[in-house]
mmCIF file of C-alpha atoms in Angstrom:
data_model
loop_
_atom_site.group_PDB
_atom_site.id
_atom_site.type_symbol
_atom_site.label_atom_id
_atom_site.label_comp_id
_atom_site.label_asym_id
_atom_site.label_seq_id
_atom_site.Cartn_x
_atom_site.Cartn_y
_atom_site.Cartn_z
ATOM 1 C CA UNK A 1 0.000 0.000 0.000
ATOM 2 C CA UNK A 2 1.378 3.418 -0.931
ATOM 3 C CA UNK A 3 1.961 6.163 1.600
ATOM 4 C CA UNK A 4 -0.787 8.252 -0.017
ATOM 5 C CA UNK A 5 -3.282 5.400 0.303
ATOM 6 C CA UNK A 6 -2.332 4.937 3.950
ATOM 7 C CA UNK A 7 -2.718 8.645 4.709
ATOM 8 C CA UNK A 8 -6.053 8.872 2.915
ATOM 9 C CA UNK A 9 -7.407 6.309 5.350
ATOM 10 C CA UNK A 10 -5.559 7.707 8.361
ATOM 11 C CA UNK A 11 -6.826 10.235 10.837
ATOM 12 C CA UNK A 12 -4.585 12.028 13.294
ATOM 13 C CA UNK A 13 -5.250 11.209 16.939
ATOM 14 C CA UNK A 14 -5.102 14.955 17.579
ATOM 15 C CA UNK A 15 -7.571 16.883 15.442
ATOM 16 C CA UNK A 16 -5.386 19.998 15.226
ATOM 17 C CA UNK A 17 -2.749 18.020 13.306
ATOM 18 C CA UNK A 18 -5.125 16.672 10.677
ATOM 19 C CA UNK A 19 -4.391 19.717 8.502
ATOM 20 C CA UNK A 20 -0.833 18.428 8.078
ATOM 21 C CA UNK A 21 -2.080 15.179 6.570
ATOM 22 C CA UNK A 22 -4.661 16.950 4.414
ATOM 23 C CA UNK A 23 -2.097 19.435 3.089
ATOM 24 C CA UNK A 24 0.401 16.643 2.370
ATOM 25 C CA UNK A 25 -2.176 14.767 0.323
ATOM 26 C CA UNK A 26 -2.896 17.880 -1.774
ATOM 27 C CA UNK A 27 0.589 19.376 -2.184
ATOM 28 C CA UNK A 28 2.894 16.433 -1.502
ATOM 29 C CA UNK A 29 6.211 16.719 0.359
ATOM 30 C CA UNK A 30 8.326 19.870 0.174
ATOM 31 C CA UNK A 31 11.247 19.617 -2.245
ATOM 32 C CA UNK A 32 14.522 21.028 -1.007
ATOM 33 C CA UNK A 33 17.164 22.692 -3.173
ATOM 34 C CA UNK A 34 20.398 21.258 -4.543
ATOM 35 C CA UNK A 35 22.575 22.508 -1.689
ATOM 36 C CA UNK A 36 20.051 22.023 1.086
ATOM 37 C CA UNK A 37 19.233 18.468 -0.008
ATOM 38 C CA UNK A 38 22.932 17.570 0.013
ATOM 39 C CA UNK A 39 23.426 19.277 3.381
ATOM 40 C CA UNK A 40 20.453 17.469 4.937
ATOM 41 C CA UNK A 41 21.865 14.147 3.758
ATOM 42 C CA UNK A 42 25.488 14.703 4.767
ATOM 43 C CA UNK A 43 25.551 17.193 7.676
ATOM 44 C CA UNK A 44 22.031 18.117 8.858
ATOM 45 C CA UNK A 45 23.204 20.377 11.671
ATOM 46 C CA UNK A 46 24.821 22.627 9.074
ATOM 47 C CA UNK A 47 21.364 23.294 7.654
ATOM 48 C CA UNK A 48 20.442 24.741 11.041
ATOM 49 C CA UNK A 49 23.429 27.097 10.847
ATOM 50 C CA UNK A 50 22.550 28.106 7.286
ATOM 51 C CA UNK A 51 18.937 28.936 8.103
ATOM 52 C CA UNK A 52 20.026 30.820 11.241
ATOM 53 C CA UNK A 53 22.011 33.187 9.026
ATOM 54 C CA UNK A 54 18.959 33.762 6.857
ATOM 55 C CA UNK A 55 16.838 34.312 9.960
ATOM 56 C CA UNK A 56 19.190 37.095 11.079
ATOM 57 C CA UNK A 57 18.992 38.732 7.658
ATOM 58 C CA UNK A 58 15.202 38.401 7.575
ATOM 59 C CA UNK A 59 14.861 40.113 10.976
ATOM 60 C CA UNK A 60 17.121 43.015 9.975
ATOM 61 C CA UNK A 61 15.499 43.483 6.550
ATOM 62 C CA UNK A 62 11.895 42.772 7.598
ATOM 63 C CA UNK A 63 9.421 44.734 5.452
ATOM 64 C CA UNK A 64 12.093 46.080 3.081
ATOM 65 C CA UNK A 65 10.017 45.733 -0.048
ATOM 66 C CA UNK A 66 12.694 45.197 -2.701
ATOM 67 C CA UNK A 67 15.703 43.139 -1.678
ATOM 68 C CA UNK A 68 18.502 41.554 -3.709
ATOM 69 C CA UNK A 69 20.340 38.359 -2.768
ATOM 70 C CA UNK A 70 23.791 38.071 -4.326
ATOM 71 C CA UNK A 71 24.887 34.467 -4.755
ATOM 72 C CA UNK A 72 21.637 32.798 -3.760
ATOM 73 C CA UNK A 73 22.748 29.251 -4.595
ATOM 74 C CA UNK A 74 19.635 27.091 -4.488
ATOM 75 C CA UNK A 75 17.637 29.965 -2.966
ATOM 76 C CA UNK A 76 16.155 27.801 -0.214
ATOM 77 C CA UNK A 77 16.815 30.240 2.627
ATOM 78 C CA UNK A 78 15.310 33.216 0.805
ATOM 79 C CA UNK A 79 11.839 32.001 1.800
ATOM 80 C CA UNK A 80 12.542 33.453 5.262
ATOM 81 C CA UNK A 81 12.833 36.883 3.630
ATOM 82 C CA UNK A 82 9.497 36.353 1.902
ATOM 83 C CA UNK A 83 7.936 35.481 5.250
ATOM 84 C CA UNK A 84 9.317 38.768 6.613
ATOM 85 C CA UNK A 85 7.501 40.750 3.911
ATOM 86 C CA UNK A 86 10.271 41.146 1.333
ATOM 87 C CA UNK A 87 10.175 40.661 -2.410
ATOM 88 C CA UNK A 88 13.525 39.058 -3.203
ATOM 89 C CA UNK A 89 15.519 39.162 -6.420
ATOM 90 C CA UNK A 90 17.709 36.057 -6.118
ATOM 91 C CA UNK A 91 20.828 36.166 -8.295
ATOM 92 C CA UNK A 92 23.566 33.607 -8.839
ATOM 93 C CA UNK A 93 26.208 33.042 -11.500
ATOM 94 C CA UNK A 94 25.465 29.299 -11.782
ATOM 95 C CA UNK A 95 22.621 28.536 -14.248
ATOM 96 C CA UNK A 96 22.112 25.017 -12.867
ATOM 97 C CA UNK A 97 21.144 26.330 -9.438
ATOM 98 C CA UNK A 98 18.938 29.083 -10.832
ATOM 99 C CA UNK A 99 17.055 26.739 -13.162
ATOM 100 C CA UNK A 100 16.392 24.242 -10.379
ATOM 101 C CA UNK A 101 15.176 27.029 -8.079
ATOM 102 C CA UNK A 102 12.873 28.446 -10.757
ATOM 103 C CA UNK A 103 11.228 25.077 -11.286
ATOM 104 C CA UNK A 104 10.955 24.272 -7.592
ATOM 105 C CA UNK A 105 9.505 27.668 -6.688
ATOM 106 C CA UNK A 106 7.244 28.085 -9.719
ATOM 107 C CA UNK A 107 4.093 29.911 -8.722
ATOM 108 C CA UNK A 108 5.648 31.829 -5.820
ATOM 109 C CA UNK A 109 5.826 35.466 -6.919
ATOM 110 C CA UNK A 110 7.633 36.752 -3.821
ATOM 111 C CA UNK A 111 10.987 35.613 -5.229
ATOM 112 C CA UNK A 112 12.519 36.088 -8.652
ATOM 113 C CA UNK A 113 15.538 34.130 -9.897
ATOM 114 C CA UNK A 114 18.132 35.276 -12.425
ATOM 115 C CA UNK A 115 21.625 34.357 -13.619
ATOM 116 C CA UNK A 116 23.984 37.246 -12.829
ATOM 117 C CA UNK A 117 27.776 37.246 -12.539
ATOM 118 C CA UNK A 118 28.733 40.165 -10.292
ATOM 119 C CA UNK A 119 32.339 39.889 -11.424
ATOM 120 C CA UNK A 120 31.212 40.977 -14.892
ATOM 121 C CA UNK A 121 28.266 43.278 -14.297
ATOM 122 C CA UNK A 122 25.587 44.191 -11.834
ATOM 123 C CA UNK A 123 21.827 44.434 -12.101
ATOM 124 C CA UNK A 124 20.167 47.318 -13.905
ATOM 125 C CA UNK A 125 17.817 47.902 -10.979
ATOM 126 C CA UNK A 126 18.059 49.633 -7.619
ATOM 127 C CA UNK A 127 17.030 47.847 -4.425
ATOM 128 C CA UNK A 128 16.234 49.006 -0.903
ATOM 129 C CA UNK A 129 18.640 46.440 0.515
ATOM 130 C CA UNK A 130 20.889 43.538 -0.437
ATOM 131 C CA UNK A 131 22.556 40.606 1.242
ATOM 132 C CA UNK A 132 25.176 38.021 0.345
ATOM 133 C CA UNK A 133 25.888 34.969 2.484
ATOM 134 C CA UNK A 134 28.788 32.572 1.982
ATOM 135 C CA UNK A 135 29.882 34.197 -1.273
ATOM 136 C CA UNK A 136 32.611 36.772 -0.731
ATOM 137 C CA UNK A 137 35.054 34.138 0.566
ATOM 138 C CA UNK A 138 34.864 32.540 -2.896
ATOM 139 C CA UNK A 139 35.881 35.791 -4.639
ATOM 140 C CA UNK A 140 39.604 36.181 -5.249
ATOM 141 C CA UNK A 141 41.076 39.268 -3.588
ATOM 142 C CA UNK A 142 41.961 40.796 -6.963
ATOM 143 C CA UNK A 143 38.277 40.628 -7.990
ATOM 144 C CA UNK A 144 36.725 41.771 -4.730
ATOM 145 C CA UNK A 145 36.604 45.453 -5.657
ATOM 146 C CA UNK A 146 34.648 44.700 -8.847
ATOM 147 C CA UNK A 147 32.318 42.380 -6.947
ATOM 148 C CA UNK A 148 31.467 44.913 -4.232
ATOM 149 C CA UNK A 149 31.163 47.859 -6.604
ATOM 150 C CA UNK A 150 28.675 45.946 -8.752
ATOM 151 C CA UNK A 151 26.610 45.164 -5.659
ATOM 152 C CA UNK A 152 26.694 48.778 -4.496
ATOM 153 C CA UNK A 153 25.482 50.056 -7.874
ATOM 154 C CA UNK A 154 22.194 48.284 -7.251
ATOM 155 C CA UNK A 155 21.551 49.571 -3.706
ATOM 156 C CA UNK A 156 19.951 52.903 -2.786
ATOM 157 C CA UNK A 157 22.281 55.531 -1.325
ATOM 158 C CA UNK A 158 20.736 55.083 2.131
ATOM 159 C CA UNK A 159 20.273 51.339 1.680
ATOM 160 C CA UNK A 160 21.426 48.403 3.748
ATOM 161 C CA UNK A 161 23.687 45.490 2.789
ATOM 162 C CA UNK A 162 24.506 42.406 4.860
ATOM 163 C CA UNK A 163 27.629 40.380 4.079
ATOM 164 C CA UNK A 164 28.248 37.008 5.714
ATOM 165 C CA UNK A 165 31.416 34.921 5.490
ATOM 166 C CA UNK A 166 33.381 32.272 7.382
ATOM 167 C CA UNK A 167 36.205 33.864 9.336
ATOM 168 C CA UNK A 168 39.871 33.362 8.564
ATOM 169 C CA UNK A 169 40.269 31.787 11.994
ATOM 170 C CA UNK A 170 37.645 29.141 11.187
ATOM 171 C CA UNK A 171 39.586 27.688 8.284
ATOM 172 C CA UNK A 172 41.754 25.439 10.400
ATOM 173 C CA UNK A 173 38.567 23.468 11.103
ATOM 174 C CA UNK A 174 37.143 23.556 7.571
ATOM 175 C CA UNK A 175 36.799 20.426 5.456
ATOM 176 C CA UNK A 176 39.021 19.860 2.421
ATOM 177 C CA UNK A 177 35.943 20.282 0.217
ATOM 178 C CA UNK A 178 35.173 23.620 1.849
ATOM 179 C CA UNK A 179 38.733 24.917 1.728
ATOM 180 C CA UNK A 180 38.954 24.403 -2.027
ATOM 181 C CA UNK A 181 36.488 27.235 -2.598
ATOM 182 C CA UNK A 182 37.453 29.494 0.301
ATOM 183 C CA UNK A 183 40.098 31.663 -1.310
ATOM 184 C CA UNK A 184 39.376 34.959 0.457
ATOM 185 C CA UNK A 185 38.479 34.493 4.114
ATOM 186 C CA UNK A 186 39.300 37.423 6.412
ATOM 187 C CA UNK A 187 39.607 38.171 10.086
ATOM 188 C CA UNK A 188 36.865 40.368 11.499
ATOM 189 C CA UNK A 189 39.043 43.467 11.672
ATOM 190 C CA UNK A 190 40.137 43.168 8.052
ATOM 191 C CA UNK A 191 36.621 42.428 6.820
ATOM 192 C CA UNK A 192 35.205 45.506 8.553
ATOM 193 C CA UNK A 193 38.037 47.739 7.335
ATOM 194 C CA UNK A 194 37.613 46.565 3.755
ATOM 195 C CA UNK A 195 33.831 47.028 3.701
ATOM 196 C CA UNK A 196 34.212 50.562 5.054
ATOM 197 C CA UNK A 197 35.637 51.507 1.651
ATOM 198 C CA UNK A 198 32.169 50.969 0.161
ATOM 199 C CA UNK A 199 29.734 51.760 2.996
ATOM 200 C CA UNK A 200 29.347 54.675 5.417
ATOM 201 C CA UNK A 201 28.828 52.449 8.459
ATOM 202 C CA UNK A 202 29.777 48.811 9.079
ATOM 203 C CA UNK A 203 28.576 46.947 12.177
ATOM 204 C CA UNK A 204 30.331 43.612 12.700
ATOM 205 C CA UNK A 205 28.774 40.615 14.437
ATOM 206 C CA UNK A 206 30.309 37.287 15.381
ATOM 207 C CA UNK A 207 28.600 33.942 14.850
ATOM 208 C CA UNK A 208 29.271 30.495 16.286
ATOM 209 C CA UNK A 209 27.001 27.716 15.066
ATOM 210 C CA UNK A 210 23.474 29.198 15.042
ATOM 211 C CA UNK A 211 24.188 31.986 17.560
ATOM 212 C CA UNK A 212 24.949 35.548 16.422
ATOM 213 C CA UNK A 213 26.539 37.734 19.078
ATOM 214 C CA UNK A 214 28.959 40.581 19.805
ATOM 215 C CA UNK A 215 31.664 38.423 21.337
ATOM 216 C CA UNK A 216 35.411 38.298 20.724
ATOM 217 C CA UNK A 217 35.807 38.365 16.929
ATOM 218 C CA UNK A 218 38.947 36.167 16.677
ATOM 219 C CA UNK A 219 36.901 33.350 18.252
ATOM 220 C CA UNK A 220 34.054 33.718 15.736
ATOM 221 C CA UNK A 221 33.569 30.900 13.256
ATOM 222 C CA UNK A 222 31.493 33.157 11.020
ATOM 223 C CA UNK A 223 31.280 36.920 10.484
ATOM 224 C CA UNK A 224 28.190 38.958 9.697
ATOM 225 C CA UNK A 225 28.658 42.588 8.610
ATOM 226 C CA UNK A 226 25.682 44.961 8.641
ATOM 227 C CA UNK A 227 26.560 47.782 6.220
ATOM 228 C CA UNK A 228 24.540 51.010 6.027
ATOM 229 C CA UNK A 229 24.809 53.818 3.483
ATOM 230 C CA UNK A 230 26.477 53.287 0.119
ATOM 231 C CA UNK A 231 29.489 55.438 -0.725
ATOM 232 C CA UNK A 232 28.685 56.618 -4.247
#
């Protein structure tokens, strides 16, 4: 007997949970993205850390109407921004990830997906805010200026930008697979100093696992920079 047949005959012992069965029978299970599916299979606790970063961004940018994500990957976490009242333009340079996200999220008009390489050009639109998580550490130092300038061109002068990245100090614990792509990790001090070239104000937060805090930066596994005001 198939699962669907079993559920059609089943009734939850607690009436308030019956909606979960009914919804499952109509919509089926939720499909995860390419990255999040792999993460759930291989290191599920890392998915908690990933979504915690998106939760922080969604709280800071709640109700910002037009928001851009730079390097969205499979776009799974951007749903938290939608829940917070944002319309999100999700951009990534990898067509495979964008195509999968478009198909998976078809019918949801709170998020738009597009292939954009911020090392070549930006987006011919201006957003209230932007964010980029786990991307800048993959950008070679020689290309970082182009990358950040192209992001800034698409943010309002008084806009907000959040940049998240593993710290330099964390790399001694990183996997071989992770280290291959991490070519530009920084310490907190250097990250803040560099971002101040492009933004009027930079507020630096530390992160360990799913907890974001203001603790000692050299002991942070992850860095989250809240940048306000674009230097035009």
